[in-house]
Amino acid sequence: MLWPRGLTAVWADPGWSLLQQKAVAAYWGLAVGDALGGTVEFLLPAEIAQRYGRHDCMRGGGWLHLKPGQVTDDTEMALALGEAILGRHGQVDALTVAQRFDAWLHGKPVDVGNTVRRGLVQFRAHGTLEMPEDDYDAGNGACMRTLPVALATWRSDPAVMIRASRTQAHITHNNPLSDAGTECINRMIAIALAQGSRQEMLDGPVADLIRRYPVFQFRRKRLPSNPSPYIVDTLRVVLQVFFDSNSFEECLVEVVNRGGDADTTGAIAGMVAGAFHGLEDIPNRWLRRLDPHIRAACRQQALALMDLSLSGRARH
Ligand code: MN
Ligand code: MN
């Protein structure tokens, strides 16, 4: 096994299988994309260009006044979800997940989405584990934290993945577009872990998503920008950039420089591109600046979830 970029070996183990590398790359990809995008969240592409030229390094700042390499709710909620899943040996149990999300909220996180807060307040007050379906609230908050579900269920029947995905999603976000988009991302990650191609992703999960909900249609090589937290806007940008780029770095730099909900487009693009392009493709200058506690937690969870998915012991 080669570690051509040297420094990765400080935190990565050359004995990891390709699958373990891809799982860790997906988790580090999520965190790196979140930290990179956090700097430019809610800016317009022109404002980013004026301030930074091309934003391509871990510099912190942004409206949340982040430290360089600091992540936001996207990564933190994924880690909370992963802990809940590991604590139940692979099962996505709504009460366990809601309790873990609630504990995270008690810790005064740097950022909390409105729909997430509303859902967790309902849980706290009434024990609600599933928000009522809401046709008008199709935010990206369930999708941004979905990675542990993808890692736990990538070898499972589609029905198992869908049930697990909706269980975690509906604690805060109960919307058909959010469900469909999140399930598409889970399936894309599963294909990447199985060393599938981008064409398989386009022909399978992406085609299914657009067939069911044509609003997700995206134009190749056309540049939508300033994506809002609406799941459709978010995923159209993530999909277009992922399919039109050829490396992890190219994908992530392009997606965060579109501005808008950039930490979340960065997080979602990062998990898919990380699983697809692999560990050696993630620039060390980004990994080096990533919060070391987050870097360690992502690695530990990725490996534990992979073990669980491979052992056949996972309870769903
Ligand atoms: Mn965020
Ligand atoms: Mn965001």
Short mmCIF file of C-alpha atoms and ligand atoms in Angstrom, two decimals:
data_model
loop_
_atom_site.label_atom_id
_atom_site.label_comp_id
_atom_site.label_asym_id
_atom_site.label_seq_id
_atom_site.Cartn_x
_atom_site.Cartn_y
_atom_site.Cartn_z
CA MET A 1 0.00 0.00 0.00
CA LEU A 2 1.27 3.46 -0.90
CA TRP A 3 0.84 6.62 1.09
CA PRO A 4 2.12 9.07 -1.50
CA ARG A 5 1.18 12.20 0.37
CA GLY A 6 3.15 11.18 3.42
CA LEU A 7 1.39 12.89 6.24
CA THR A 8 -1.81 10.91 5.99
CA ALA A 9 0.12 8.06 7.54
CA VAL A 10 0.34 9.99 10.80
CA TRP A 11 -3.35 9.38 11.44
CA ALA A 12 -4.09 6.57 9.04
CA ASP A 13 -2.95 2.98 9.31
CA PRO A 14 -1.26 1.45 6.25
CA GLY A 15 -2.82 -1.87 7.29
CA TRP A 16 -6.35 -0.65 6.60
CA SER A 17 -8.24 -2.45 3.87
CA LEU A 18 -9.48 -0.42 0.91
CA LEU A 19 -12.94 -0.55 2.44
CA GLN A 20 -11.72 0.81 5.78
CA GLN A 21 -9.88 3.57 3.92
CA LYS A 22 -13.01 4.51 2.03
CA ALA A 23 -15.12 4.56 5.20
CA VAL A 24 -12.62 6.80 7.00
CA ALA A 25 -12.31 8.99 3.89
CA ALA A 26 -16.09 9.45 3.83
CA TYR A 27 -16.09 10.57 7.47
CA TRP A 28 -13.03 12.81 7.13
CA GLY A 29 -14.52 14.11 3.88
CA LEU A 30 -17.67 15.14 5.72
CA ALA A 31 -15.70 16.94 8.44
CA VAL A 32 -13.27 18.62 6.04
CA GLY A 33 -16.12 19.83 3.82
CA ASP A 34 -18.01 21.18 6.83
CA ALA A 35 -14.95 23.05 8.18
CA LEU A 36 -13.99 24.39 4.75
CA GLY A 37 -17.51 25.49 3.90
CA GLY A 38 -18.18 27.02 7.32
CA THR A 39 -15.92 29.95 6.42
CA VAL A 40 -18.10 30.97 3.49
CA GLU A 41 -21.56 29.87 4.64
CA PHE A 42 -24.28 32.25 3.41
CA LEU A 43 -21.89 34.28 1.24
CA LEU A 44 -22.48 34.87 -2.46
CA PRO A 45 -19.86 33.50 -4.86
CA ALA A 46 -18.87 37.08 -5.76
CA GLU A 47 -18.36 37.95 -2.08
CA ILE A 48 -16.16 34.87 -1.63
CA ALA A 49 -14.10 35.79 -4.69
CA GLN A 50 -13.66 39.34 -3.45
CA ARG A 51 -12.60 38.26 0.04
CA TYR A 52 -10.48 35.19 -0.67
CA GLY A 53 -10.01 34.83 -4.40
CA ARG A 54 -10.52 31.08 -4.52
CA HIS A 55 -11.33 29.78 -1.02
CA ASP A 56 -9.32 26.56 -0.73
CA CYS A 57 -7.74 26.39 2.71
CA MET A 58 -8.75 25.89 6.34
CA ARG A 59 -8.94 29.46 7.55
CA GLY A 60 -11.90 29.47 9.96
CA GLY A 61 -13.89 32.68 10.43
CA GLY A 62 -17.24 33.11 8.71
CA TRP A 63 -20.42 34.22 10.41
CA LEU A 64 -19.88 31.62 13.17
CA HIS A 65 -16.33 32.90 13.91
CA LEU A 66 -14.89 29.41 13.56
CA LYS A 67 -11.35 28.42 14.40
CA PRO A 68 -9.42 27.03 11.40
CA GLY A 69 -10.44 23.37 11.08
CA GLN A 70 -13.45 23.70 13.38
CA VAL A 71 -16.57 21.83 12.27
CA THR A 72 -20.23 22.73 12.80
CA ASP A 73 -23.53 20.94 13.46
CA ASP A 74 -23.26 18.83 10.30
CA THR A 75 -20.30 16.81 11.60
CA GLU A 76 -21.34 16.99 15.26
CA MET A 77 -24.81 15.59 14.58
CA ALA A 78 -23.35 12.83 12.41
CA LEU A 79 -21.07 11.85 15.30
CA ALA A 80 -24.02 11.91 17.71
CA LEU A 81 -26.01 9.69 15.35
CA GLY A 82 -23.06 7.33 14.93
CA GLU A 83 -22.67 7.01 18.70
CA ALA A 84 -26.34 6.14 19.03
CA ILE A 85 -26.09 3.50 16.29
CA LEU A 86 -22.94 1.94 17.75
CA GLY A 87 -24.49 1.96 21.23
CA ARG A 88 -27.34 -0.17 19.85
CA HIS A 89 -25.07 -2.52 17.86
CA GLY A 90 -26.13 -1.18 14.49
CA GLN A 91 -29.78 -0.58 15.19
CA VAL A 92 -31.11 2.91 14.46
CA ASP A 93 -33.39 3.30 17.46
CA ALA A 94 -35.35 6.56 17.47
CA LEU A 95 -35.29 7.08 21.24
CA THR A 96 -31.54 6.43 21.50
CA VAL A 97 -30.83 8.78 18.60
CA ALA A 98 -33.12 11.51 19.94
CA GLN A 99 -31.48 11.29 23.37
CA ARG A 100 -28.06 11.60 21.81
CA PHE A 101 -29.14 14.59 19.67
CA ASP A 102 -30.65 16.18 22.76
CA ALA A 103 -27.42 15.71 24.72
CA TRP A 104 -25.59 17.39 21.84
CA LEU A 105 -28.03 20.33 21.96
CA HIS A 106 -27.45 20.67 25.71
CA GLY A 107 -23.74 21.07 24.99
CA LYS A 108 -24.35 24.52 23.42
CA PRO A 109 -23.22 23.72 19.89
CA VAL A 110 -21.75 26.43 17.67
CA ASP A 111 -24.77 26.23 15.34
CA VAL A 112 -28.21 24.60 15.33
CA GLY A 113 -30.64 24.62 12.40
CA ASN A 114 -34.18 25.87 13.07
CA THR A 115 -35.87 22.61 12.09
CA VAL A 116 -33.43 20.62 14.20
CA ARG A 117 -34.06 22.83 17.21
CA ARG A 118 -37.83 22.62 16.79
CA GLY A 119 -37.73 18.83 16.57
CA LEU A 120 -35.53 18.45 19.61
CA VAL A 121 -37.64 20.87 21.64
CA GLN A 122 -40.66 18.67 20.81
CA PHE A 123 -38.71 15.62 21.96
CA ARG A 124 -37.70 17.33 25.18
CA ALA A 125 -41.20 18.56 25.95
CA HIS A 126 -43.33 15.64 24.77
CA GLY A 127 -41.01 12.74 23.95
CA THR A 128 -41.90 13.14 20.26
CA LEU A 129 -39.79 10.78 18.14
CA GLU A 130 -41.35 11.58 14.79
CA MET A 131 -42.27 15.07 13.69
CA PRO A 132 -45.53 15.42 11.72
CA GLU A 133 -45.02 15.39 7.96
CA ASP A 134 -44.39 18.90 6.71
CA ASP A 135 -44.60 19.65 3.00
CA TYR A 136 -43.04 23.06 3.41
CA ASP A 137 -40.00 22.25 5.48
CA ALA A 138 -37.64 20.36 3.23
CA GLY A 139 -34.36 21.42 4.78
CA ASN A 140 -31.07 19.58 4.36
CA GLY A 141 -30.60 18.86 8.09
CA ALA A 142 -31.37 15.14 7.92
CA CYS A 143 -29.15 14.60 4.90
CA MET A 144 -26.14 16.45 6.33
CA ARG A 145 -25.85 13.92 9.20
CA THR A 146 -26.74 10.72 7.33
CA LEU A 147 -23.26 9.23 6.93
CA PRO A 148 -23.39 6.78 9.90
CA VAL A 149 -26.61 5.30 8.50
CA ALA A 150 -24.94 4.85 5.12
CA LEU A 151 -21.93 3.14 6.74
CA ALA A 152 -24.08 0.90 8.95
CA THR A 153 -26.47 -0.20 6.18
CA TRP A 154 -24.42 -0.21 2.97
CA ARG A 155 -24.69 -4.00 2.66
CA SER A 156 -28.30 -4.24 3.83
CA ASP A 157 -31.53 -4.62 1.89
CA PRO A 158 -32.84 -1.30 0.55
CA ALA A 159 -35.84 -1.57 2.88
CA VAL A 160 -33.54 -1.75 5.90
CA MET A 161 -31.59 1.32 4.79
CA ILE A 162 -34.80 3.24 4.10
CA ARG A 163 -36.27 2.41 7.51
CA ALA A 164 -33.07 3.38 9.29
CA SER A 165 -32.74 6.58 7.28
CA ARG A 166 -36.30 7.72 7.98
CA THR A 167 -36.06 6.84 11.65
CA GLN A 168 -33.15 9.21 12.19
CA ALA A 169 -34.47 11.84 9.77
CA HIS A 170 -38.00 12.12 11.16
CA ILE A 171 -36.84 13.03 14.64
CA THR A 172 -36.45 16.52 13.20
CA HIS A 173 -37.26 16.47 9.44
CA ASN A 174 -40.31 14.66 8.10
CA ASN A 175 -40.60 15.54 4.46
CA PRO A 176 -40.69 13.34 1.32
CA LEU A 177 -38.07 15.40 -0.57
CA SER A 178 -35.71 15.25 2.40
CA ASP A 179 -36.27 11.49 2.69
CA ALA A 180 -35.70 10.84 -1.00
CA GLY A 181 -32.60 13.03 -1.20
CA THR A 182 -31.08 11.51 1.92
CA GLU A 183 -31.74 7.96 0.70
CA CYS A 184 -30.12 8.82 -2.65
CA ILE A 185 -26.97 9.98 -0.83
CA ASN A 186 -26.93 6.78 1.28
CA ARG A 187 -27.14 4.67 -1.88
CA MET A 188 -24.39 6.68 -3.60
CA ILE A 189 -22.11 6.10 -0.60
CA ALA A 190 -22.93 2.37 -0.65
CA ILE A 191 -21.94 2.21 -4.33
CA ALA A 192 -18.70 4.07 -3.61
CA LEU A 193 -17.83 1.70 -0.74
CA ALA A 194 -18.44 -1.27 -3.04
CA GLN A 195 -16.01 0.31 -5.54
CA GLY A 196 -18.79 1.08 -8.00
CA SER A 197 -18.57 3.74 -10.67
CA ARG A 198 -20.13 7.16 -11.01
CA GLN A 199 -22.17 5.80 -13.90
CA GLU A 200 -23.72 3.26 -11.51
CA MET A 201 -24.66 6.12 -9.21
CA LEU A 202 -26.20 8.09 -12.09
CA ASP A 203 -28.11 5.10 -13.47
CA GLY A 204 -29.30 3.89 -10.05
CA PRO A 205 -29.96 6.23 -7.12
CA VAL A 206 -29.73 9.53 -9.01
CA ALA A 207 -32.02 8.40 -11.85
CA ASP A 208 -34.50 7.02 -9.30
CA LEU A 209 -34.50 10.29 -7.37
CA ILE A 210 -35.13 12.41 -10.46
CA ARG A 211 -37.80 10.01 -11.77
CA ARG A 212 -39.72 10.28 -8.50
CA TYR A 213 -39.06 13.99 -7.97
CA PRO A 214 -38.09 15.75 -11.22
CA VAL A 215 -37.39 18.92 -9.25
CA PHE A 216 -33.97 17.42 -8.42
CA GLN A 217 -32.95 17.46 -12.10
CA PHE A 218 -29.59 19.20 -12.48
CA ARG A 219 -27.78 20.39 -15.57
CA ARG A 220 -24.30 19.05 -16.15
CA LYS A 221 -21.64 21.74 -16.48
CA ARG A 222 -24.16 24.46 -15.68
CA LEU A 223 -23.34 26.37 -12.59
CA PRO A 224 -26.13 26.92 -10.08
CA SER A 225 -24.78 28.95 -7.20
CA ASN A 226 -25.65 30.21 -3.75
CA PRO A 227 -27.55 27.03 -2.77
CA SER A 228 -30.07 27.48 0.02
CA PRO A 229 -30.61 24.94 2.84
CA TYR A 230 -33.58 23.59 0.82
CA ILE A 231 -32.67 19.94 0.16
CA VAL A 232 -33.38 20.32 -3.57
CA ASP A 233 -31.07 23.34 -3.99
CA THR A 234 -28.41 21.67 -1.85
CA LEU A 235 -28.39 18.35 -3.68
CA ARG A 236 -28.59 19.82 -7.19
CA VAL A 237 -25.34 21.66 -6.52
CA VAL A 238 -23.69 18.71 -4.75
CA LEU A 239 -24.62 16.28 -7.54
CA GLN A 240 -23.61 18.57 -10.38
CA VAL A 241 -20.24 19.36 -8.82
CA PHE A 242 -19.51 15.76 -7.78
CA PHE A 243 -20.24 14.35 -11.23
CA ASP A 244 -18.36 17.15 -13.04
CA SER A 245 -15.16 17.00 -10.96
CA ASN A 246 -12.31 14.53 -10.98
CA SER A 247 -10.79 14.64 -7.54
CA PHE A 248 -11.80 15.16 -3.92
CA GLU A 249 -10.05 18.53 -3.83
CA GLU A 250 -11.58 19.79 -7.07
CA CYS A 251 -15.06 18.74 -5.92
CA LEU A 252 -14.79 20.35 -2.49
CA VAL A 253 -13.21 23.61 -3.61
CA GLU A 254 -15.81 24.01 -6.33
CA VAL A 255 -18.79 23.25 -4.11
CA VAL A 256 -17.86 25.57 -1.22
CA ASN A 257 -17.03 28.43 -3.58
CA ARG A 258 -20.66 28.35 -4.73
CA GLY A 259 -21.41 29.83 -1.30
CA GLY A 260 -24.90 29.64 0.18
CA ASP A 261 -25.23 26.76 2.65
CA ALA A 262 -21.61 25.95 1.95
CA ASP A 263 -20.76 24.00 5.10
CA THR A 264 -23.59 21.60 4.30
CA THR A 265 -22.90 21.29 0.57
CA GLY A 266 -19.27 20.75 1.63
CA ALA A 267 -20.28 18.11 4.18
CA ILE A 268 -22.50 16.14 1.79
CA ALA A 269 -20.12 16.43 -1.16
CA GLY A 270 -17.28 15.50 1.21
CA MET A 271 -18.87 12.23 2.35
CA VAL A 272 -19.69 11.10 -1.18
CA ALA A 273 -16.41 12.26 -2.74
CA GLY A 274 -14.41 10.87 0.20
CA ALA A 275 -15.97 7.42 -0.17
CA PHE A 276 -15.54 7.55 -3.94
CA HIS A 277 -12.06 9.06 -4.39
CA GLY A 278 -10.60 7.53 -1.22
CA LEU A 279 -8.25 8.51 1.56
CA GLU A 280 -5.17 9.30 -0.50
CA ASP A 281 -7.12 11.90 -2.43
CA ILE A 282 -7.92 14.08 0.61
CA PRO A 283 -5.33 16.88 0.79
CA ASN A 284 -3.13 16.64 3.86
CA ARG A 285 -3.15 20.40 4.29
CA TRP A 286 -6.86 20.07 5.12
CA LEU A 287 -6.60 16.98 7.32
CA ARG A 288 -3.72 18.52 9.24
CA ARG A 289 -5.83 21.53 10.23
CA LEU A 290 -8.96 19.54 11.10
CA ASP A 291 -9.82 19.65 14.82
CA PRO A 292 -7.80 16.66 16.16
CA HIS A 293 -10.63 15.45 18.44
CA ILE A 294 -13.03 15.44 15.53
CA ARG A 295 -10.46 13.74 13.30
CA ALA A 296 -10.02 10.96 15.87
CA ALA A 297 -13.75 10.55 16.53
CA CYS A 298 -14.55 10.32 12.80
CA ARG A 299 -11.85 7.70 12.29
CA GLN A 300 -12.99 5.62 15.26
CA GLN A 301 -16.64 5.67 14.21
CA ALA A 302 -15.92 4.90 10.56
CA LEU A 303 -13.91 1.81 11.53
CA ALA A 304 -16.41 0.64 14.16
CA LEU A 305 -19.37 1.05 11.79
CA MET A 306 -17.49 -0.83 9.06
CA ASP A 307 -16.70 -3.66 11.49
CA LEU A 308 -20.35 -3.84 12.44
CA SER A 309 -21.58 -3.85 8.83
CA LEU A 310 -19.14 -6.62 7.90
CA SER A 311 -19.65 -8.82 10.94
CA GLY A 312 -23.26 -9.61 10.13
CA ARG A 313 -23.96 -8.92 13.79
CA ALA A 314 -25.67 -5.63 13.09
CA ARG A 315 -29.24 -5.56 14.43
CA HIS A 316 -31.62 -3.51 12.33
MN MN B 1 -23.49 23.55 9.76
MN MN B 2 -25.18 24.75 6.85
#
